Short mmCIF file of C-alpha atoms in Angstrom, two decimals:
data_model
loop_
_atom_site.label_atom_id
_atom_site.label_comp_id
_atom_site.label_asym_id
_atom_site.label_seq_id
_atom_site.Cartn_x
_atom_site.Cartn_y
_atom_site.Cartn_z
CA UNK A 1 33.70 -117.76 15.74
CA UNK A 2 35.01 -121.44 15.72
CA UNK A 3 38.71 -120.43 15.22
CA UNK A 4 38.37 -117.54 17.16
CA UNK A 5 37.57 -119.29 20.37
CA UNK A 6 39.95 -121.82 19.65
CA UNK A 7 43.02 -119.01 19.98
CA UNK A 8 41.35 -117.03 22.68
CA UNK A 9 43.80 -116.86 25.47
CA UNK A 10 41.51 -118.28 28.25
CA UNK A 11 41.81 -119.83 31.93
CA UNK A 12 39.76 -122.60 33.02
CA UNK A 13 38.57 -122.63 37.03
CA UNK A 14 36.51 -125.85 37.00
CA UNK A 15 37.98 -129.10 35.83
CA UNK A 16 38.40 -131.97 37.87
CA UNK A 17 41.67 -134.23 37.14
CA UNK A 18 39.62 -137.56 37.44
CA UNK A 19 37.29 -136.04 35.46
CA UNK A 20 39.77 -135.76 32.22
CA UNK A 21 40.20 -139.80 32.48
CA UNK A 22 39.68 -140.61 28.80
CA UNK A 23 38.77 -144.10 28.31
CA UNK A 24 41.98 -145.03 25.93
CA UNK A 25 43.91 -144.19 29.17
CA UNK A 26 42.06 -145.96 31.57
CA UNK A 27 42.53 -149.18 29.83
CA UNK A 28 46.46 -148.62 29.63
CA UNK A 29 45.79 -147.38 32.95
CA UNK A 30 43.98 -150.96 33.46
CA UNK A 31 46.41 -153.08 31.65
CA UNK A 32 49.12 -151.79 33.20
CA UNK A 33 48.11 -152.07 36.98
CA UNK A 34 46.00 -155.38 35.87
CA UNK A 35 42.29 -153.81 36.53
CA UNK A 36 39.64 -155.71 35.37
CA UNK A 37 37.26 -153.67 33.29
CA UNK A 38 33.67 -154.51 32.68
CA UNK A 39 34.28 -153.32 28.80
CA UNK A 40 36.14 -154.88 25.95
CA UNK A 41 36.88 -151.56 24.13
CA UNK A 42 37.23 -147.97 25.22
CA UNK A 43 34.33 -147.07 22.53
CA UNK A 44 32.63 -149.82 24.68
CA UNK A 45 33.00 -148.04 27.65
CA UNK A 46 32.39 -144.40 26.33
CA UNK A 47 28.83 -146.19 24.98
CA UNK A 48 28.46 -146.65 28.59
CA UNK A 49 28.40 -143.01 30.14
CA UNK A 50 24.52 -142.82 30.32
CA UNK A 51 23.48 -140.85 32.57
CA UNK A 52 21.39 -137.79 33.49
CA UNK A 53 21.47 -136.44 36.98
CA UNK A 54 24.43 -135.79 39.59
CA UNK A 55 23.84 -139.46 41.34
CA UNK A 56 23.99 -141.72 38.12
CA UNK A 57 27.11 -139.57 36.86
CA UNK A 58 29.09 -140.04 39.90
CA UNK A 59 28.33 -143.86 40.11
CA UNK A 60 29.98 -144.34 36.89
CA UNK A 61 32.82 -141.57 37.72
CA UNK A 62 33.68 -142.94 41.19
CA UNK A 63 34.12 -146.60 39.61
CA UNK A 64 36.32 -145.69 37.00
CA UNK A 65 38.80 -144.21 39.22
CA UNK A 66 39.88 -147.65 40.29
CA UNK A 67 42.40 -147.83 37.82
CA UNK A 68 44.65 -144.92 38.84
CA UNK A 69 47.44 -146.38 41.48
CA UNK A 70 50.75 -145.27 41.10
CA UNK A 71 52.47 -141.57 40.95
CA UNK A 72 53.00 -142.55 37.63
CA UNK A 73 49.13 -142.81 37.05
CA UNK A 74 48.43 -139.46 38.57
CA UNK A 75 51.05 -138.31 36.63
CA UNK A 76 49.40 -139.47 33.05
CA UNK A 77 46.42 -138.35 33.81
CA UNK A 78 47.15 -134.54 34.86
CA UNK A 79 50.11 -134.52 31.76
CA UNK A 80 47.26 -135.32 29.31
CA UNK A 81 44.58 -133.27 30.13
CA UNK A 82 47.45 -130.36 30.04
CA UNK A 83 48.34 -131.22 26.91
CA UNK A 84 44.97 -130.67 25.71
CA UNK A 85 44.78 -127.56 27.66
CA UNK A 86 47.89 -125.98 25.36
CA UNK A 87 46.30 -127.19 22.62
CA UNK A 88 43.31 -125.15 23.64
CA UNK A 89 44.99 -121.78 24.52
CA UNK A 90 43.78 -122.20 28.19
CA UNK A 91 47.61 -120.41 29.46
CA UNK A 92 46.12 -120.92 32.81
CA UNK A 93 43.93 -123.60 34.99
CA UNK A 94 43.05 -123.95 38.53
CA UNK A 95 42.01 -128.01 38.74
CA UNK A 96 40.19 -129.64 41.45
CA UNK A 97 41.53 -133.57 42.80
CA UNK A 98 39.36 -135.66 44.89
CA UNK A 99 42.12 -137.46 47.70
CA UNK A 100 39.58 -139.22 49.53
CA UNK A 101 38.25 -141.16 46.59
CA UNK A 102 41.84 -142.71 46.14
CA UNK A 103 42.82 -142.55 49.40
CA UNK A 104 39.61 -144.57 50.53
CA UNK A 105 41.04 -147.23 47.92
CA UNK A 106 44.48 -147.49 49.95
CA UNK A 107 46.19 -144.89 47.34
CA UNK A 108 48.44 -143.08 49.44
CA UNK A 109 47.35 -139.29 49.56
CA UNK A 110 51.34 -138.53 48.79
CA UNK A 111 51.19 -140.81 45.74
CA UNK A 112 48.35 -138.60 44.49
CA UNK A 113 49.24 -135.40 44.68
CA UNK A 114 53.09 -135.66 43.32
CA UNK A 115 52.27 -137.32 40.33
CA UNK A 116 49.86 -134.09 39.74
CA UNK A 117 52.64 -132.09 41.04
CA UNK A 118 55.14 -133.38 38.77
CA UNK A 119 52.57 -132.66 35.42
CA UNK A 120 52.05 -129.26 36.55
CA UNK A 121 55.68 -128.42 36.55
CA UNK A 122 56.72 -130.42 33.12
CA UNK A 123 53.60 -128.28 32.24
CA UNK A 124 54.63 -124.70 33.24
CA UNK A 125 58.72 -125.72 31.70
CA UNK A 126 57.74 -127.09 28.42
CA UNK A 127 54.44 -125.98 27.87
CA UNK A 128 53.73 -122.45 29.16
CA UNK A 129 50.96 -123.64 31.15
CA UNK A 130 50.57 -122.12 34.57
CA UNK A 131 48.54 -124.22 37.11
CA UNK A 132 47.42 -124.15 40.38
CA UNK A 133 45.40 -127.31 42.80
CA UNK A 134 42.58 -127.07 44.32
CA UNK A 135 41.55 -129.94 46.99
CA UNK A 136 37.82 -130.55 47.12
CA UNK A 137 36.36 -132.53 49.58
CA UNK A 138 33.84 -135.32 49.09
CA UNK A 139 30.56 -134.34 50.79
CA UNK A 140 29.25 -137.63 50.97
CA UNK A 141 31.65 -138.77 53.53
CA UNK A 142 32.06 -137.60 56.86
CA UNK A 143 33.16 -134.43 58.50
CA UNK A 144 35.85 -135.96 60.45
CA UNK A 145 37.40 -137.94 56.73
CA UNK A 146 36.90 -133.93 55.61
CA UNK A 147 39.53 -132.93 58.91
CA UNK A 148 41.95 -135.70 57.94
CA UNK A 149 42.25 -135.21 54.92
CA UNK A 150 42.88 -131.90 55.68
CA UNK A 151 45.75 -132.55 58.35
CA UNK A 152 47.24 -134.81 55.34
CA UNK A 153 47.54 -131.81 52.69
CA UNK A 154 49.16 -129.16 54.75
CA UNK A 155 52.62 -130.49 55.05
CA UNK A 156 51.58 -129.97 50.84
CA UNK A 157 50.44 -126.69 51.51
CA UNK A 158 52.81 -124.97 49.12
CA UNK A 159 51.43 -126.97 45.49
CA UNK A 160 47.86 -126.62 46.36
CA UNK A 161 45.68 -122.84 46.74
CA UNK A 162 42.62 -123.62 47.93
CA UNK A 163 39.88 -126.00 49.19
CA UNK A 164 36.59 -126.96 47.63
CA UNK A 165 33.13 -129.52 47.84
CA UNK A 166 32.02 -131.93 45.66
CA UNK A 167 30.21 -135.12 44.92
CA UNK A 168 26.24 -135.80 45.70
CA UNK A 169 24.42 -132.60 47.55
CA UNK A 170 21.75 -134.65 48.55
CA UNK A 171 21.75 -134.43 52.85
CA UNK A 172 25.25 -132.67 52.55
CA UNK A 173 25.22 -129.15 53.22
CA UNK A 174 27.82 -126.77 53.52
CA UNK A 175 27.54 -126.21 56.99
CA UNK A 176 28.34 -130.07 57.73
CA UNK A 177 32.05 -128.83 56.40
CA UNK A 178 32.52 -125.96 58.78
CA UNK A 179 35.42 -126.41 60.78
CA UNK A 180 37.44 -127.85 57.88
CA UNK A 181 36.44 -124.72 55.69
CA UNK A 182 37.41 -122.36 58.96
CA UNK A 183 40.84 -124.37 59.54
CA UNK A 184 41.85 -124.34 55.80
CA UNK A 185 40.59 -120.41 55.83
CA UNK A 186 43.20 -120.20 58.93
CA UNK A 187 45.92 -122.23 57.03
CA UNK A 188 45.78 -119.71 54.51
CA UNK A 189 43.82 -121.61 51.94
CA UNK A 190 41.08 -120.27 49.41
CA UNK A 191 37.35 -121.65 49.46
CA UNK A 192 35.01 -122.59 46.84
CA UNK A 193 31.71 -125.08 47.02
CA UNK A 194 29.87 -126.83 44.90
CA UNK A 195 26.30 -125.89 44.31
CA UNK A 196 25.00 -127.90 41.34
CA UNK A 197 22.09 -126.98 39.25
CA UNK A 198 18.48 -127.96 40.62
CA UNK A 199 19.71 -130.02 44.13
CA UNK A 200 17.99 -130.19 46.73
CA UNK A 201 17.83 -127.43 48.52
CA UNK A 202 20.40 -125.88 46.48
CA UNK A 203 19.20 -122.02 47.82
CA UNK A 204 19.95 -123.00 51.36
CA UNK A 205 23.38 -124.56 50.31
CA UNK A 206 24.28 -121.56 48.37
CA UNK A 207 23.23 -118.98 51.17
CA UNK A 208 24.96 -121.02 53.45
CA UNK A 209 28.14 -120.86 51.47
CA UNK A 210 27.73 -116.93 51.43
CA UNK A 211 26.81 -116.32 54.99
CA UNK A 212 28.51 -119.30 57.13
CA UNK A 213 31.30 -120.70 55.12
CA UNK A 214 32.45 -116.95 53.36
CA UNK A 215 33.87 -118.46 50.04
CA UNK A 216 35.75 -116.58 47.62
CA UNK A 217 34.03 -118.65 44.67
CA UNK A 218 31.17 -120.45 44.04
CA UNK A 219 31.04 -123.70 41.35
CA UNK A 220 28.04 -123.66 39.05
CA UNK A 221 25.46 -121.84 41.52
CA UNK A 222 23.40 -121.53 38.51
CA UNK A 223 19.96 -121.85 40.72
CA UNK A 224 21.66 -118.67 42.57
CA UNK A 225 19.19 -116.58 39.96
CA UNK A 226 15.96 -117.71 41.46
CA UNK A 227 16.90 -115.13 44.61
CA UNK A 228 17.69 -111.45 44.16
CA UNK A 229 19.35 -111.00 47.35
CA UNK A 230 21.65 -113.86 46.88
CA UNK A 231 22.66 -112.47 43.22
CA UNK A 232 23.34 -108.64 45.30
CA UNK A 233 25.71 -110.48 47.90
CA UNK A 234 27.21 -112.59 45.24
CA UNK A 235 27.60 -109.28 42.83
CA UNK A 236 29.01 -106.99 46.31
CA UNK A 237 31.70 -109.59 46.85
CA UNK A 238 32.61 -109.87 43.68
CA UNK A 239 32.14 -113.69 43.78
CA UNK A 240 32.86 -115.64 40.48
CA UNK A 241 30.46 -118.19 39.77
CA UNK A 242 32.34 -121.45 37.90
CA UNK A 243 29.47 -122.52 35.36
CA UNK A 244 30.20 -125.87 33.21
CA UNK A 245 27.31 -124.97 30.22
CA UNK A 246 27.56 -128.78 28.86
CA UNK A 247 27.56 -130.88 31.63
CA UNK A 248 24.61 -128.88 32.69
CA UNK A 249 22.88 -130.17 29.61
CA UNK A 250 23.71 -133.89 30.86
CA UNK A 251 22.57 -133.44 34.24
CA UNK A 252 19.71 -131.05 34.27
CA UNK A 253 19.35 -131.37 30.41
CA UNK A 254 20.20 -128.08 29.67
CA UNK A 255 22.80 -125.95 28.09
CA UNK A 256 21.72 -122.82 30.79
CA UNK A 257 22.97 -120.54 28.17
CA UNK A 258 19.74 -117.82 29.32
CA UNK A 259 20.81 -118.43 32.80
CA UNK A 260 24.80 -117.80 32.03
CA UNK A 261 23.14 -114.47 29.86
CA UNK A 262 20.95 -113.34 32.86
CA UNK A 263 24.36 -113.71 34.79
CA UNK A 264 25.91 -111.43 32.39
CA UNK A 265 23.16 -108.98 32.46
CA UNK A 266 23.35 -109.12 36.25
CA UNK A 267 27.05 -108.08 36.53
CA UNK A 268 27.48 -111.41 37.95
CA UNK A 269 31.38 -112.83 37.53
CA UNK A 270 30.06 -116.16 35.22
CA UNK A 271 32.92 -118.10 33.90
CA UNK A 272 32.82 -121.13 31.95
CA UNK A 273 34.78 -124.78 32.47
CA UNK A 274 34.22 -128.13 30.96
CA UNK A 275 33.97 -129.67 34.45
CA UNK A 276 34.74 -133.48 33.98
CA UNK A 277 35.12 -132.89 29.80
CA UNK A 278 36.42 -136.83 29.57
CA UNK A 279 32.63 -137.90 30.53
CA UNK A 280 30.62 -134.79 29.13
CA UNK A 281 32.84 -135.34 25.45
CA UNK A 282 33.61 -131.43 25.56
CA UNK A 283 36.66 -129.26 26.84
CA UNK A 284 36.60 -125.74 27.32
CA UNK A 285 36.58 -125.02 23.60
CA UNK A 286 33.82 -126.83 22.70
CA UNK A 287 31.72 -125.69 25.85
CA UNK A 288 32.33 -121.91 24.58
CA UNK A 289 31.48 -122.81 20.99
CA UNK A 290 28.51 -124.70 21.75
CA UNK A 291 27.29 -121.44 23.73
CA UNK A 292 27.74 -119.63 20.83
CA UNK A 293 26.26 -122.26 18.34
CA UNK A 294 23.44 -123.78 20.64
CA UNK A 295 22.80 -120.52 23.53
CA UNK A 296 23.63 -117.88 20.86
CA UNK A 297 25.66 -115.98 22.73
CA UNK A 298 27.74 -113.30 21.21
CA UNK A 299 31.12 -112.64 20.59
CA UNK A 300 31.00 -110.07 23.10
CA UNK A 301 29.59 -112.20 25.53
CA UNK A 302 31.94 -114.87 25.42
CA UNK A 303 34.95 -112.11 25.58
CA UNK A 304 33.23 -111.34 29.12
CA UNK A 305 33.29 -114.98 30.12
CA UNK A 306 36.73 -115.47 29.20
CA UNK A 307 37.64 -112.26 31.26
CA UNK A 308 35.77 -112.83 34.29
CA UNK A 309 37.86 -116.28 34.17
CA UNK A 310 41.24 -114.21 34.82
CA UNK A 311 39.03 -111.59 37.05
CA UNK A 312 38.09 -114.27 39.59
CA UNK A 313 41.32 -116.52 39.77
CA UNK A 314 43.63 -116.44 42.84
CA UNK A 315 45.96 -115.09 41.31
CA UNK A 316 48.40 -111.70 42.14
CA UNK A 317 47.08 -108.33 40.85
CA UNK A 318 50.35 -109.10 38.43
CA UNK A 319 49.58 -111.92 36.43
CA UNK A 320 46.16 -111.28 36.34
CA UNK A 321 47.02 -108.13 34.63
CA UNK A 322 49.66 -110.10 31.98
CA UNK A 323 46.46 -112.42 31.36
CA UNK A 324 44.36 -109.87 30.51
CA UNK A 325 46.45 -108.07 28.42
CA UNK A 326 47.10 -110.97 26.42
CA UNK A 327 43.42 -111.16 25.96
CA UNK A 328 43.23 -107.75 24.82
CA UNK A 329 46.40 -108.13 22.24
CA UNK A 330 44.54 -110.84 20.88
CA UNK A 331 41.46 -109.02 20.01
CA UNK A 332 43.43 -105.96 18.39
CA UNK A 333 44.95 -108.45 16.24
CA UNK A 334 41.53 -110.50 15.85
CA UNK A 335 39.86 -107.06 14.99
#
């Protein structure tokens, strides 16, 4: 099962760039742009990611962001994580960046999203990766920073497919994004949200994601489960639901692998991501493998959750179909 995940065509619909920040590369990052770390070694600071729940993870995640300043930076950062993409057979990857956390730091917001820009095409020439950005929001800020922000991507509007919501749930509904979600609708933008595992309030925030926002996705939305006639609208429409199995067992210490089966079961769209893999010590390999290993999911199973990846990406009725038959070539041969 091992080396048959590891050459399983697959897409990955949940990764966020900062989150791929591997701690050899933010002390070049650091050395370079003379940041002063608070650790002498990068095994120093990978000692250092304790945490286990959304608010401790994102205190150190936020922090460590301070390194990345230049295109060049952004650049590194989205190259490597691509790299290990290829080397994982993911042929396709929709990735989330957080602007406001860098441009809150004086980072220009044009600074950030070419040097991403220029990985994903060195990316789709020599590598064969096809990408595609998705702009989250930061709930904890405000609204109006959510507008702006907005106003600042659209004369990018052509490198990036869609808007999402991220960072701490606690006192930040959906509905406190509204107009942004509505304008970027209008723009011509797709819309996802995050609804982490066990929030606050996390059945309110996922109903109001299906009923006042209308997304096309919803990331993690494991709690979605707990009510039957969220599941029906969420199965009608087709939704996909972006589950991250092993960063769930950080934050909510838990690998959900029953709740990703119930999903299954449900006729539910479940995919699976690594999420911020640089922090959680797991890609999208490992995160498969360790349902497998750990959750005891079948082979079958995890051929579902790789498909439902290419099922639920904005992509054209084309290229989803080239993805999937690539899938399907590989298990005649895997047979």
């Amino acid at each position: 099962m091992k080396a048959f995940i590891e050459n399983l065509p697959k897409a990955e619909l949940h990764v966020h760039l900062e989150g791929t920040l591997e701690p050899e590369l933010s002390f070049a990052l650091a050395r370079k742009n003379g940041v002063a770390l608070e650790y002498e070694t990068p095994e120093a600071l990978l000692a250092a990611y304790d945490f286990h729940d959304l608010p401790s993870f994102l205190a150190i995640y936020y922090k460590a962001m301070n390194v990345l300043r230049h295109e060049q930076d952004f650049f590194e950062l989205t190259w490597q994580y691509l790299q290990k993409a290829h080397q994982q057979k993911i042929v396709y990857a929709e990735m989330f960046f957080d602007p406001q956390a860098h441009t809150s730091r004086g980072v220009p917001f044009d600074t950030v999203i070419r040097g991403i820009h220029r990985a994903q095409e060195r990316a789709a020439s020599e590598l064969g990766v096809q990408t595609k950005l998705i702009m989250c929001f930061l709930r904890d800020l405000s609204a109006e920073s959510a507008l702006q922000t907005l106003r600042q991507a659209l004369p990018y509007q052509d490198w990036i497919v869609g808007v999402g919501l991220d960072s701490d749930e606690k006192d930040n509904p959906p509905v406190k994004f509204a107009e942004a979600f509505s304008r970027a609708r209008d723009a011509g933008l797709r819309l996802t949200m995050h609804c982490d595992v066990n929030q606050q309030n996390t059945l309110l925030h996922i109903r109001q994601c299906l009923e006042t926002i209308g997304v096309d996705r919803i990331d993690h939305g494991v709690n979605s489960l707990e009510d039957p006639a969220l599941c029906d609208i969420i199965r009608e429409r087709s939704l996909g639901l972006t589950v991250c199995p092993v960063s769930n067992r950080f934050v909510v210490q838990s690998l959900t692998a029953a709740e990703i089966r119930r999903m299954l079961d449900l006729g539910l769209r479940a995919t699976i991501n690594s999420d911020d893999p640089a922090y959680f010590r797991a890609y999208l390999n490992e995160n498969l493998l360790a349902l497998h290993q750990d959750g005891g999911l079948t082979r079958h199973e995890i051929v579902q959750l790789v498909k439902n990846s290419f099922l639920v990406a904005w992509l054209d009725d084309e290229s989803r179909a080239e993805y999937l038959l690539q899938v399907d070539e590989y298990l005649q041969r895997a047979a």
